[in-house]
mmCIF file with all atom_site columns, C-alpha atoms in Angstrom:
data_model
loop_
_atom_site.group_PDB
_atom_site.id
_atom_site.type_symbol
_atom_site.label_atom_id
_atom_site.label_alt_id
_atom_site.label_comp_id
_atom_site.label_asym_id
_atom_site.label_entity_id
_atom_site.label_seq_id
_atom_site.pdbx_PDB_ins_code
_atom_site.Cartn_x
_atom_site.Cartn_y
_atom_site.Cartn_z
_atom_site.occupancy
_atom_site.B_iso_or_equiv
_atom_site.pdbx_formal_charge
_atom_site.auth_seq_id
_atom_site.auth_comp_id
_atom_site.auth_asym_id
_atom_site.auth_atom_id
_atom_site.pdbx_PDB_model_num
ATOM 1   C CA . UNK A 1 1   ? 115.707 115.186 98.337  1.00 69.00 ? 290 UNK A CA 1
ATOM 2   C CA . UNK A 1 2   ? 112.751 115.121 100.637 1.00 74.00 ? 291 UNK A CA 1
ATOM 3   C CA . UNK A 1 3   ? 113.229 115.674 104.327 1.00 92.00 ? 292 UNK A CA 1
ATOM 4   C CA . UNK A 1 4   ? 111.064 115.995 107.400 1.00 96.00 ? 293 UNK A CA 1
ATOM 5   C CA . UNK A 1 5   ? 112.331 117.668 110.555 1.00 96.00 ? 294 UNK A CA 1
ATOM 6   C CA . UNK A 1 6   ? 110.743 117.380 113.958 1.00 97.00 ? 295 UNK A CA 1
ATOM 7   C CA . UNK A 1 7   ? 113.060 119.457 116.085 1.00 94.00 ? 296 UNK A CA 1
ATOM 8   C CA . UNK A 1 8   ? 111.301 118.699 119.367 1.00 96.00 ? 297 UNK A CA 1
ATOM 9   C CA . UNK A 1 9   ? 112.555 115.344 120.556 1.00 95.00 ? 298 UNK A CA 1
ATOM 10  C CA . UNK A 1 10  ? 110.564 115.285 123.797 1.00 97.00 ? 299 UNK A CA 1
ATOM 11  C CA . UNK A 1 11  ? 107.875 117.498 125.266 1.00 97.00 ? 300 UNK A CA 1
ATOM 12  C CA . UNK A 1 12  ? 106.234 117.295 128.669 1.00 97.00 ? 301 UNK A CA 1
ATOM 13  C CA . UNK A 1 13  ? 103.070 119.149 129.566 1.00 97.00 ? 302 UNK A CA 1
ATOM 14  C CA . UNK A 1 14  ? 100.662 119.105 132.442 1.00 97.00 ? 303 UNK A CA 1
ATOM 15  C CA . UNK A 1 15  ? 97.210  117.770 131.729 1.00 97.00 ? 304 UNK A CA 1
ATOM 16  C CA . UNK A 1 16  ? 94.805  120.318 130.224 1.00 97.00 ? 305 UNK A CA 1
ATOM 17  C CA . UNK A 1 17  ? 97.616  122.411 128.776 1.00 97.00 ? 306 UNK A CA 1
ATOM 18  C CA . UNK A 1 18  ? 97.734  123.029 125.048 1.00 97.00 ? 307 UNK A CA 1
ATOM 19  C CA . UNK A 1 19  ? 100.743 121.752 123.136 1.00 97.00 ? 308 UNK A CA 1
ATOM 20  C CA . UNK A 1 20  ? 102.009 122.258 119.598 1.00 98.00 ? 309 UNK A CA 1
ATOM 21  C CA . UNK A 1 21  ? 104.210 119.772 117.805 1.00 98.00 ? 310 UNK A CA 1
ATOM 22  C CA . UNK A 1 22  ? 106.310 121.253 115.042 1.00 97.00 ? 311 UNK A CA 1
ATOM 23  C CA . UNK A 1 23  ? 107.002 119.738 111.636 1.00 98.00 ? 312 UNK A CA 1
ATOM 24  C CA . UNK A 1 24  ? 109.082 121.301 108.877 1.00 98.00 ? 313 UNK A CA 1
ATOM 25  C CA . UNK A 1 25  ? 109.490 119.611 105.531 1.00 97.00 ? 314 UNK A CA 1
ATOM 26  C CA . UNK A 1 26  ? 111.552 119.941 102.387 1.00 95.00 ? 315 UNK A CA 1
ATOM 27  C CA . UNK A 1 27  ? 110.513 118.861 98.922  1.00 93.00 ? 316 UNK A CA 1
ATOM 28  C CA . UNK A 1 28  ? 111.046 119.935 95.334  1.00 90.00 ? 317 UNK A CA 1
ATOM 29  C CA . UNK A 1 29  ? 107.694 118.588 94.211  1.00 88.00 ? 318 UNK A CA 1
ATOM 30  C CA . UNK A 1 30  ? 104.679 120.837 93.886  1.00 87.00 ? 319 UNK A CA 1
ATOM 31  C CA . UNK A 1 31  ? 102.343 117.934 94.602  1.00 88.00 ? 320 UNK A CA 1
ATOM 32  C CA . UNK A 1 32  ? 102.839 116.104 97.849  1.00 90.00 ? 321 UNK A CA 1
ATOM 33  C CA . UNK A 1 33  ? 101.034 114.862 100.924 1.00 90.00 ? 322 UNK A CA 1
ATOM 34  C CA . UNK A 1 34  ? 101.705 115.447 104.591 1.00 92.00 ? 323 UNK A CA 1
ATOM 35  C CA . UNK A 1 35  ? 100.704 113.111 107.382 1.00 93.00 ? 324 UNK A CA 1
ATOM 36  C CA . UNK A 1 36  ? 100.648 112.838 111.130 1.00 95.00 ? 325 UNK A CA 1
ATOM 37  C CA . UNK A 1 37  ? 100.750 109.476 112.899 1.00 95.00 ? 326 UNK A CA 1
ATOM 38  C CA . UNK A 1 38  ? 100.476 108.671 116.587 1.00 96.00 ? 327 UNK A CA 1
ATOM 39  C CA . UNK A 1 39  ? 102.409 105.819 118.183 1.00 96.00 ? 328 UNK A CA 1
ATOM 40  C CA . UNK A 1 40  ? 101.119 105.108 121.684 1.00 96.00 ? 329 UNK A CA 1
ATOM 41  C CA . UNK A 1 41  ? 103.127 103.020 124.172 1.00 93.00 ? 330 UNK A CA 1
ATOM 42  C CA . UNK A 1 42  ? 101.499 99.874  122.778 1.00 93.00 ? 331 UNK A CA 1
ATOM 43  C CA . UNK A 1 43  ? 103.527 100.430 119.601 1.00 92.00 ? 332 UNK A CA 1
ATOM 44  C CA . UNK A 1 44  ? 101.010 100.547 116.781 1.00 93.00 ? 333 UNK A CA 1
ATOM 45  C CA . UNK A 1 45  ? 100.930 103.440 114.332 1.00 93.00 ? 334 UNK A CA 1
ATOM 46  C CA . UNK A 1 46  ? 97.659  105.313 114.245 1.00 92.00 ? 335 UNK A CA 1
ATOM 47  C CA . UNK A 1 47  ? 96.825  107.508 111.261 1.00 91.00 ? 336 UNK A CA 1
ATOM 48  C CA . UNK A 1 48  ? 95.673  110.990 112.308 1.00 93.00 ? 337 UNK A CA 1
ATOM 49  C CA . UNK A 1 49  ? 95.549  113.172 109.215 1.00 90.00 ? 338 UNK A CA 1
ATOM 50  C CA . UNK A 1 50  ? 96.549  113.449 105.568 1.00 89.00 ? 339 UNK A CA 1
ATOM 51  C CA . UNK A 1 51  ? 96.778  116.797 103.816 1.00 89.00 ? 340 UNK A CA 1
ATOM 52  C CA . UNK A 1 52  ? 97.625  117.452 100.178 1.00 88.00 ? 341 UNK A CA 1
ATOM 53  C CA . UNK A 1 53  ? 99.811  120.313 99.072  1.00 89.00 ? 342 UNK A CA 1
ATOM 54  C CA . UNK A 1 54  ? 96.980  122.181 97.380  1.00 87.00 ? 343 UNK A CA 1
ATOM 55  C CA . UNK A 1 55  ? 94.849  122.406 100.478 1.00 84.00 ? 344 UNK A CA 1
ATOM 56  C CA . UNK A 1 56  ? 96.172  124.910 102.991 1.00 82.00 ? 345 UNK A CA 1
ATOM 57  C CA . UNK A 1 57  ? 93.014  125.070 105.022 1.00 81.00 ? 346 UNK A CA 1
ATOM 58  C CA . UNK A 1 58  ? 93.553  124.415 108.677 1.00 84.00 ? 347 UNK A CA 1
ATOM 59  C CA . UNK A 1 59  ? 91.786  121.380 110.014 1.00 84.00 ? 348 UNK A CA 1
ATOM 60  C CA . UNK A 1 60  ? 90.203  120.754 113.380 1.00 86.00 ? 349 UNK A CA 1
ATOM 61  C CA . UNK A 1 61  ? 89.113  117.396 114.704 1.00 87.00 ? 350 UNK A CA 1
ATOM 62  C CA . UNK A 1 62  ? 87.947  117.511 118.288 1.00 92.00 ? 351 UNK A CA 1
ATOM 63  C CA . UNK A 1 63  ? 90.916  118.554 120.414 1.00 94.00 ? 352 UNK A CA 1
ATOM 64  C CA . UNK A 1 64  ? 93.306  118.165 117.490 1.00 95.00 ? 353 UNK A CA 1
ATOM 65  C CA . UNK A 1 65  ? 94.100  120.864 114.959 1.00 93.00 ? 354 UNK A CA 1
ATOM 66  C CA . UNK A 1 66  ? 96.622  121.184 112.180 1.00 94.00 ? 355 UNK A CA 1
ATOM 67  C CA . UNK A 1 67  ? 98.168  124.292 110.678 1.00 94.00 ? 356 UNK A CA 1
ATOM 68  C CA . UNK A 1 68  ? 99.622  123.885 107.190 1.00 94.00 ? 357 UNK A CA 1
ATOM 69  C CA . UNK A 1 69  ? 101.699 126.785 105.854 1.00 93.00 ? 358 UNK A CA 1
ATOM 70  C CA . UNK A 1 70  ? 103.409 126.303 102.507 1.00 92.00 ? 359 UNK A CA 1
ATOM 71  C CA . UNK A 1 71  ? 105.216 129.635 102.870 1.00 92.00 ? 360 UNK A CA 1
ATOM 72  C CA . UNK A 1 72  ? 107.205 128.253 105.797 1.00 94.00 ? 361 UNK A CA 1
ATOM 73  C CA . UNK A 1 73  ? 107.036 124.565 104.756 1.00 95.00 ? 362 UNK A CA 1
ATOM 74  C CA . UNK A 1 74  ? 105.449 123.675 108.052 1.00 96.00 ? 363 UNK A CA 1
ATOM 75  C CA . UNK A 1 75  ? 102.649 121.369 109.126 1.00 96.00 ? 364 UNK A CA 1
ATOM 76  C CA . UNK A 1 76  ? 102.216 121.840 112.860 1.00 96.00 ? 365 UNK A CA 1
ATOM 77  C CA . UNK A 1 77  ? 99.925  119.830 115.101 1.00 96.00 ? 366 UNK A CA 1
ATOM 78  C CA . UNK A 1 78  ? 98.201  121.266 118.173 1.00 96.00 ? 367 UNK A CA 1
ATOM 79  C CA . UNK A 1 79  ? 96.496  119.328 120.921 1.00 96.00 ? 368 UNK A CA 1
ATOM 80  C CA . UNK A 1 80  ? 94.130  121.437 122.983 1.00 96.00 ? 369 UNK A CA 1
ATOM 81  C CA . UNK A 1 81  ? 93.444  120.590 126.616 1.00 97.00 ? 370 UNK A CA 1
ATOM 82  C CA . UNK A 1 82  ? 95.858  117.658 126.589 1.00 97.00 ? 371 UNK A CA 1
ATOM 83  C CA . UNK A 1 83  ? 94.980  114.420 128.313 1.00 97.00 ? 372 UNK A CA 1
ATOM 84  C CA . UNK A 1 84  ? 97.088  111.587 129.672 1.00 97.00 ? 373 UNK A CA 1
ATOM 85  C CA . UNK A 1 85  ? 95.884  109.396 126.798 1.00 96.00 ? 374 UNK A CA 1
ATOM 86  C CA . UNK A 1 86  ? 97.633  111.775 124.409 1.00 97.00 ? 375 UNK A CA 1
ATOM 87  C CA . UNK A 1 87  ? 100.989 110.566 125.698 1.00 97.00 ? 376 UNK A CA 1
ATOM 88  C CA . UNK A 1 88  ? 102.671 108.999 122.687 1.00 97.00 ? 377 UNK A CA 1
ATOM 89  C CA . UNK A 1 89  ? 105.276 109.518 120.028 1.00 97.00 ? 378 UNK A CA 1
ATOM 90  C CA . UNK A 1 90  ? 103.969 111.599 117.153 1.00 97.00 ? 379 UNK A CA 1
ATOM 91  C CA . UNK A 1 91  ? 105.412 111.323 113.673 1.00 96.00 ? 380 UNK A CA 1
ATOM 92  C CA . UNK A 1 92  ? 105.111 113.754 110.810 1.00 96.00 ? 381 UNK A CA 1
ATOM 93  C CA . UNK A 1 93  ? 105.611 112.284 107.334 1.00 94.00 ? 382 UNK A CA 1
ATOM 94  C CA . UNK A 1 94  ? 105.836 113.440 103.740 1.00 93.00 ? 383 UNK A CA 1
ATOM 95  C CA . UNK A 1 95  ? 104.860 111.589 100.576 1.00 90.00 ? 384 UNK A CA 1
ATOM 96  C CA . UNK A 1 96  ? 105.720 112.598 97.047  1.00 87.00 ? 385 UNK A CA 1
ATOM 97  C CA . UNK A 1 97  ? 103.424 110.452 94.950  1.00 76.00 ? 386 UNK A CA 1
ATOM 98  C CA . UNK A 1 98  ? 104.722 109.924 91.427  1.00 72.00 ? 387 UNK A CA 1
ATOM 99  C CA . UNK A 1 99  ? 101.911 110.285 88.917  1.00 68.00 ? 388 UNK A CA 1
ATOM 100 C CA . UNK A 1 100 ? 103.284 107.342 86.975  1.00 69.00 ? 389 UNK A CA 1
ATOM 101 C CA . UNK A 1 101 ? 103.180 104.781 89.794  1.00 72.00 ? 390 UNK A CA 1
ATOM 102 C CA . UNK A 1 102 ? 101.080 106.170 92.614  1.00 72.00 ? 391 UNK A CA 1
ATOM 103 C CA . UNK A 1 103 ? 103.660 104.828 95.066  1.00 77.00 ? 392 UNK A CA 1
ATOM 104 C CA . UNK A 1 104 ? 102.794 106.325 98.401  1.00 81.00 ? 393 UNK A CA 1
ATOM 105 C CA . UNK A 1 105 ? 106.248 106.132 99.956  1.00 89.00 ? 394 UNK A CA 1
ATOM 106 C CA . UNK A 1 106 ? 106.410 107.947 103.256 1.00 91.00 ? 395 UNK A CA 1
ATOM 107 C CA . UNK A 1 107 ? 109.411 109.844 104.572 1.00 93.00 ? 396 UNK A CA 1
ATOM 108 C CA . UNK A 1 108 ? 109.157 110.186 108.308 1.00 94.00 ? 397 UNK A CA 1
ATOM 109 C CA . UNK A 1 109 ? 110.533 112.659 110.780 1.00 96.00 ? 398 UNK A CA 1
ATOM 110 C CA . UNK A 1 110 ? 112.269 111.280 113.836 1.00 95.00 ? 399 UNK A CA 1
ATOM 111 C CA . UNK A 1 111 ? 109.214 111.823 116.006 1.00 96.00 ? 400 UNK A CA 1
ATOM 112 C CA . UNK A 1 112 ? 108.294 113.848 119.073 1.00 97.00 ? 401 UNK A CA 1
ATOM 113 C CA . UNK A 1 113 ? 107.649 112.048 122.341 1.00 97.00 ? 402 UNK A CA 1
ATOM 114 C CA . UNK A 1 114 ? 104.825 113.771 124.198 1.00 98.00 ? 403 UNK A CA 1
ATOM 115 C CA . UNK A 1 115 ? 104.307 113.080 127.871 1.00 98.00 ? 404 UNK A CA 1
ATOM 116 C CA . UNK A 1 116 ? 101.185 114.442 129.511 1.00 97.00 ? 405 UNK A CA 1
ATOM 117 C CA . UNK A 1 117 ? 101.546 114.602 133.262 1.00 97.00 ? 406 UNK A CA 1
ATOM 118 C CA . UNK A 1 118 ? 98.363  114.164 135.308 1.00 95.00 ? 407 UNK A CA 1
ATOM 119 C CA . UNK B 2 1   ? 87.965  93.528  108.045 1.00 65.00 ? 224 UNK B CA 1
ATOM 120 C CA . UNK B 2 2   ? 91.219  92.605  109.726 1.00 75.00 ? 225 UNK B CA 1
ATOM 121 C CA . UNK B 2 3   ? 93.081  95.478  108.048 1.00 92.00 ? 226 UNK B CA 1
ATOM 122 C CA . UNK B 2 4   ? 96.835  94.872  107.902 1.00 95.00 ? 227 UNK B CA 1
ATOM 123 C CA . UNK B 2 5   ? 98.122  91.835  109.762 1.00 96.00 ? 228 UNK B CA 1
ATOM 124 C CA . UNK B 2 6   ? 101.705 90.878  110.496 1.00 97.00 ? 229 UNK B CA 1
ATOM 125 C CA . UNK B 2 7   ? 103.252 87.689  111.807 1.00 97.00 ? 230 UNK B CA 1
ATOM 126 C CA . UNK B 2 8   ? 105.129 86.935  113.925 1.00 97.00 ? 231 UNK B CA 1
ATOM 127 C CA . UNK B 2 9   ? 104.816 89.624  116.599 1.00 96.00 ? 232 UNK B CA 1
ATOM 128 C CA . UNK B 2 10  ? 108.235 88.858  118.001 1.00 97.00 ? 233 UNK B CA 1
ATOM 129 C CA . UNK B 2 11  ? 111.168 86.839  116.742 1.00 96.00 ? 234 UNK B CA 1
ATOM 130 C CA . UNK B 2 12  ? 114.686 86.071  117.907 1.00 97.00 ? 235 UNK B CA 1
ATOM 131 C CA . UNK B 2 13  ? 117.237 85.002  115.322 1.00 96.00 ? 236 UNK B CA 1
ATOM 132 C CA . UNK B 2 14  ? 120.859 84.067  115.379 1.00 97.00 ? 237 UNK B CA 1
ATOM 133 C CA . UNK B 2 15  ? 123.276 85.820  113.051 1.00 97.00 ? 238 UNK B CA 1
ATOM 134 C CA . UNK B 2 16  ? 123.179 84.186  109.632 1.00 97.00 ? 239 UNK B CA 1
ATOM 135 C CA . UNK B 2 17  ? 119.722 82.699  109.939 1.00 97.00 ? 240 UNK B CA 1
ATOM 136 C CA . UNK B 2 18  ? 117.034 83.551  107.423 1.00 96.00 ? 241 UNK B CA 1
ATOM 137 C CA . UNK B 2 19  ? 113.374 84.182  107.989 1.00 96.00 ? 242 UNK B CA 1
ATOM 138 C CA . UNK B 2 20  ? 110.262 85.654  106.404 1.00 97.00 ? 243 UNK B CA 1
ATOM 139 C CA . UNK B 2 21  ? 108.098 88.316  107.967 1.00 98.00 ? 244 UNK B CA 1
ATOM 140 C CA . UNK B 2 22  ? 104.534 87.949  106.796 1.00 98.00 ? 245 UNK B CA 1
ATOM 141 C CA . UNK B 2 23  ? 102.193 90.803  105.901 1.00 97.00 ? 246 UNK B CA 1
ATOM 142 C CA . UNK B 2 24  ? 98.643  90.548  104.622 1.00 97.00 ? 247 UNK B CA 1
ATOM 143 C CA . UNK B 2 25  ? 95.867  93.046  103.988 1.00 96.00 ? 248 UNK B CA 1
ATOM 144 C CA . UNK B 2 26  ? 92.219  92.521  103.185 1.00 94.00 ? 249 UNK B CA 1
ATOM 145 C CA . UNK B 2 27  ? 91.374  95.978  101.867 1.00 93.00 ? 250 UNK B CA 1
ATOM 146 C CA . UNK B 2 28  ? 92.301  95.282  98.234  1.00 93.00 ? 251 UNK B CA 1
ATOM 147 C CA . UNK B 2 29  ? 94.977  97.971  98.382  1.00 93.00 ? 252 UNK B CA 1
ATOM 148 C CA . UNK B 2 30  ? 97.351  98.201  95.443  1.00 92.00 ? 253 UNK B CA 1
ATOM 149 C CA . UNK B 2 31  ? 100.220 99.718  97.415  1.00 93.00 ? 254 UNK B CA 1
ATOM 150 C CA . UNK B 2 32  ? 102.114 97.853  100.139 1.00 95.00 ? 255 UNK B CA 1
ATOM 151 C CA . UNK B 2 33  ? 105.375 98.664  101.837 1.00 95.00 ? 256 UNK B CA 1
ATOM 152 C CA . UNK B 2 34  ? 107.796 97.665  104.559 1.00 97.00 ? 257 UNK B CA 1
ATOM 153 C CA . UNK B 2 35  ? 109.432 100.036 107.033 1.00 97.00 ? 258 UNK B CA 1
ATOM 154 C CA . UNK B 2 36  ? 111.863 99.529  109.838 1.00 97.00 ? 259 UNK B CA 1
ATOM 155 C CA . UNK B 2 37  ? 111.830 101.626 112.981 1.00 97.00 ? 260 UNK B CA 1
ATOM 156 C CA . UNK B 2 38  ? 115.030 102.221 114.916 1.00 93.00 ? 261 UNK B CA 1
ATOM 157 C CA . UNK B 2 39  ? 115.430 104.397 118.006 1.00 85.00 ? 262 UNK B CA 1
ATOM 158 C CA . UNK B 2 40  ? 115.926 108.055 117.138 1.00 79.00 ? 263 UNK B CA 1
ATOM 159 C CA . UNK B 2 41  ? 115.578 107.467 113.397 1.00 80.00 ? 264 UNK B CA 1
ATOM 160 C CA . UNK B 2 42  ? 111.880 107.354 112.740 1.00 86.00 ? 265 UNK B CA 1
ATOM 161 C CA . UNK B 2 43  ? 110.679 104.873 110.150 1.00 93.00 ? 266 UNK B CA 1
ATOM 162 C CA . UNK B 2 44  ? 112.617 104.127 107.002 1.00 95.00 ? 267 UNK B CA 1
ATOM 163 C CA . UNK B 2 45  ? 111.315 102.514 103.854 1.00 95.00 ? 268 UNK B CA 1
ATOM 164 C CA . UNK B 2 46  ? 112.807 99.128  102.949 1.00 96.00 ? 269 UNK B CA 1
ATOM 165 C CA . UNK B 2 47  ? 110.811 97.944  99.910  1.00 96.00 ? 270 UNK B CA 1
ATOM 166 C CA . UNK B 2 48  ? 107.476 98.718  98.364  1.00 94.00 ? 271 UNK B CA 1
ATOM 167 C CA . UNK B 2 49  ? 105.050 97.410  95.772  1.00 94.00 ? 272 UNK B CA 1
ATOM 168 C CA . UNK B 2 50  ? 102.439 99.148  93.645  1.00 92.00 ? 273 UNK B CA 1
ATOM 169 C CA . UNK B 2 51  ? 100.710 95.944  92.624  1.00 91.00 ? 274 UNK B CA 1
ATOM 170 C CA . UNK B 2 52  ? 101.049 92.210  92.226  1.00 93.00 ? 275 UNK B CA 1
ATOM 171 C CA . UNK B 2 53  ? 104.291 91.382  90.451  1.00 94.00 ? 276 UNK B CA 1
ATOM 172 C CA . UNK B 2 54  ? 105.760 94.874  90.908  1.00 93.00 ? 277 UNK B CA 1
ATOM 173 C CA . UNK B 2 55  ? 108.282 95.691  93.627  1.00 95.00 ? 278 UNK B CA 1
ATOM 174 C CA . UNK B 2 56  ? 110.960 98.303  94.126  1.00 94.00 ? 279 UNK B CA 1
ATOM 175 C CA . UNK B 2 57  ? 113.603 99.344  96.622  1.00 95.00 ? 280 UNK B CA 1
ATOM 176 C CA . UNK B 2 58  ? 113.204 101.987 99.241  1.00 93.00 ? 281 UNK B CA 1
ATOM 177 C CA . UNK B 2 59  ? 115.774 103.813 101.329 1.00 92.00 ? 282 UNK B CA 1
ATOM 178 C CA . UNK B 2 60  ? 117.346 100.812 103.134 1.00 95.00 ? 283 UNK B CA 1
ATOM 179 C CA . UNK B 2 61  ? 116.868 97.657  100.989 1.00 96.00 ? 284 UNK B CA 1
ATOM 180 C CA . UNK B 2 62  ? 120.162 95.857  101.596 1.00 95.00 ? 285 UNK B CA 1
ATOM 181 C CA . UNK B 2 63  ? 119.779 92.444  103.217 1.00 95.00 ? 286 UNK B CA 1
ATOM 182 C CA . UNK B 2 64  ? 116.073 92.171  102.432 1.00 97.00 ? 287 UNK B CA 1
ATOM 183 C CA . UNK B 2 65  ? 114.037 90.631  99.630  1.00 97.00 ? 288 UNK B CA 1
ATOM 184 C CA . UNK B 2 66  ? 110.375 90.993  98.765  1.00 97.00 ? 289 UNK B CA 1
ATOM 185 C CA . UNK B 2 67  ? 107.896 89.574  96.313  1.00 96.00 ? 290 UNK B CA 1
ATOM 186 C CA . UNK B 2 68  ? 104.257 90.292  95.564  1.00 96.00 ? 291 UNK B CA 1
ATOM 187 C CA . UNK B 2 69  ? 102.492 87.342  94.017  1.00 96.00 ? 292 UNK B CA 1
ATOM 188 C CA . UNK B 2 70  ? 99.025  88.398  95.180  1.00 96.00 ? 293 UNK B CA 1
ATOM 189 C CA . UNK B 2 71  ? 97.365  91.695  96.022  1.00 95.00 ? 294 UNK B CA 1
ATOM 190 C CA . UNK B 2 72  ? 96.873  90.583  99.619  1.00 96.00 ? 295 UNK B CA 1
ATOM 191 C CA . UNK B 2 73  ? 100.342 89.402  100.629 1.00 97.00 ? 296 UNK B CA 1
ATOM 192 C CA . UNK B 2 74  ? 103.721 91.122  100.782 1.00 98.00 ? 297 UNK B CA 1
ATOM 193 C CA . UNK B 2 75  ? 106.320 89.035  102.657 1.00 98.00 ? 298 UNK B CA 1
ATOM 194 C CA . UNK B 2 76  ? 109.709 90.421  103.657 1.00 98.00 ? 299 UNK B CA 1
ATOM 195 C CA . UNK B 2 77  ? 112.621 88.011  103.619 1.00 97.00 ? 300 UNK B CA 1
ATOM 196 C CA . UNK B 2 78  ? 115.810 88.412  105.613 1.00 96.00 ? 301 UNK B CA 1
ATOM 197 C CA . UNK B 2 79  ? 118.425 86.492  103.679 1.00 91.00 ? 302 UNK B CA 1
ATOM 198 C CA . UNK B 2 80  ? 121.151 86.224  106.331 1.00 96.00 ? 303 UNK B CA 1
ATOM 199 C CA . UNK B 2 81  ? 120.241 88.035  109.514 1.00 96.00 ? 304 UNK B CA 1
ATOM 200 C CA . UNK B 2 82  ? 122.705 90.472  111.051 1.00 97.00 ? 305 UNK B CA 1
ATOM 201 C CA . UNK B 2 83  ? 122.595 92.270  114.414 1.00 96.00 ? 306 UNK B CA 1
ATOM 202 C CA . UNK B 2 84  ? 122.121 95.539  112.494 1.00 96.00 ? 307 UNK B CA 1
ATOM 203 C CA . UNK B 2 85  ? 118.724 94.228  111.412 1.00 97.00 ? 308 UNK B CA 1
ATOM 204 C CA . UNK B 2 86  ? 117.475 94.231  114.976 1.00 97.00 ? 309 UNK B CA 1
ATOM 205 C CA . UNK B 2 87  ? 114.508 96.540  114.678 1.00 97.00 ? 310 UNK B CA 1
ATOM 206 C CA . UNK B 2 88  ? 110.758 96.839  114.659 1.00 97.00 ? 311 UNK B CA 1
ATOM 207 C CA . UNK B 2 89  ? 109.283 96.155  111.238 1.00 98.00 ? 312 UNK B CA 1
ATOM 208 C CA . UNK B 2 90  ? 106.036 97.655  110.040 1.00 97.00 ? 313 UNK B CA 1
ATOM 209 C CA . UNK B 2 91  ? 104.042 96.734  106.973 1.00 96.00 ? 314 UNK B CA 1
ATOM 210 C CA . UNK B 2 92  ? 101.666 99.281  105.465 1.00 95.00 ? 315 UNK B CA 1
ATOM 211 C CA . UNK B 2 93  ? 99.085  99.330  102.718 1.00 94.00 ? 316 UNK B CA 1
ATOM 212 C CA . UNK B 2 94  ? 97.054  101.955 100.934 1.00 90.00 ? 317 UNK B CA 1
ATOM 213 C CA . UNK B 2 95  ? 95.317  102.758 97.707  1.00 86.00 ? 318 UNK B CA 1
ATOM 214 C CA . UNK B 2 96  ? 97.655  104.408 95.224  1.00 78.00 ? 319 UNK B CA 1
ATOM 215 C CA . UNK B 2 97  ? 98.310  107.881 96.625  1.00 71.00 ? 320 UNK B CA 1
ATOM 216 C CA . UNK B 2 98  ? 96.101  107.234 99.634  1.00 76.00 ? 321 UNK B CA 1
ATOM 217 C CA . UNK B 2 99  ? 96.680  107.294 103.373 1.00 76.00 ? 322 UNK B CA 1
ATOM 218 C CA . UNK B 2 100 ? 98.755  104.436 104.718 1.00 81.00 ? 323 UNK B CA 1
ATOM 219 C CA . UNK B 2 101 ? 97.403  101.923 107.204 1.00 90.00 ? 324 UNK B CA 1
ATOM 220 C CA . UNK B 2 102 ? 100.015 100.136 109.257 1.00 94.00 ? 325 UNK B CA 1
ATOM 221 C CA . UNK B 2 103 ? 100.142 96.681  110.704 1.00 95.00 ? 326 UNK B CA 1
ATOM 222 C CA . UNK B 2 104 ? 100.903 96.098  114.409 1.00 95.00 ? 327 UNK B CA 1
ATOM 223 C CA . UNK B 2 105 ? 104.602 95.528  113.803 1.00 96.00 ? 328 UNK B CA 1
ATOM 224 C CA . UNK B 2 106 ? 107.101 92.695  114.222 1.00 97.00 ? 329 UNK B CA 1
ATOM 225 C CA . UNK B 2 107 ? 109.855 93.075  116.779 1.00 96.00 ? 330 UNK B CA 1
ATOM 226 C CA . UNK B 2 108 ? 113.009 91.323  115.599 1.00 97.00 ? 331 UNK B CA 1
ATOM 227 C CA . UNK B 2 109 ? 116.087 90.635  117.690 1.00 97.00 ? 332 UNK B CA 1
ATOM 228 C CA . UNK B 2 110 ? 119.202 89.285  115.977 1.00 97.00 ? 333 UNK B CA 1
ATOM 229 C CA . UNK B 2 111 ? 121.843 87.884  118.305 1.00 96.00 ? 334 UNK B CA 1
#
């Protein structure tokens, strides 16, 4: 069965520090997708990134970067030079998309609450 | 485009009452789903649909019904509300295999 583990329940950093949020996943499928979502205090879920299992290239988007390592089943998220606006709960999720249906069911981790202190 | 919309934003029910949470999307996405979010548990899949007329159960379907008569709409029905259904409910849509876009959520309190 698929599983997503975010071992860090809460993290606090001082503004401008770098922070890495860990995500470890389990799946028996060879084809799958990994996601990160941000949930700010306002409550909505904001899509950050989607990565398929065949693409292990690291990705950088501004201050955000993601490190995908199939060898360790990890998909870690780093925020560089954190800002107060980064304070949110961050969710890692896994999707095993059946070829027959295309159902994009997401299995979420329990989330990491990041607090950036000014 | 409005994206994914959900109504109501907040609802209080008494135990045993029924209600329908509405979800609509204007992106012509085939896939739609409902999740509930409880403290410390992340989001869990309730029901999903891969197209009009096709629905299936997710991880926590008990006490909920869905139907998909159109591509745009995917309502979630609570048949007889229970305090255990107090939660925040999110609707999501995507193309088949694509990234999910979530609605703003409905906060439900069952007394």
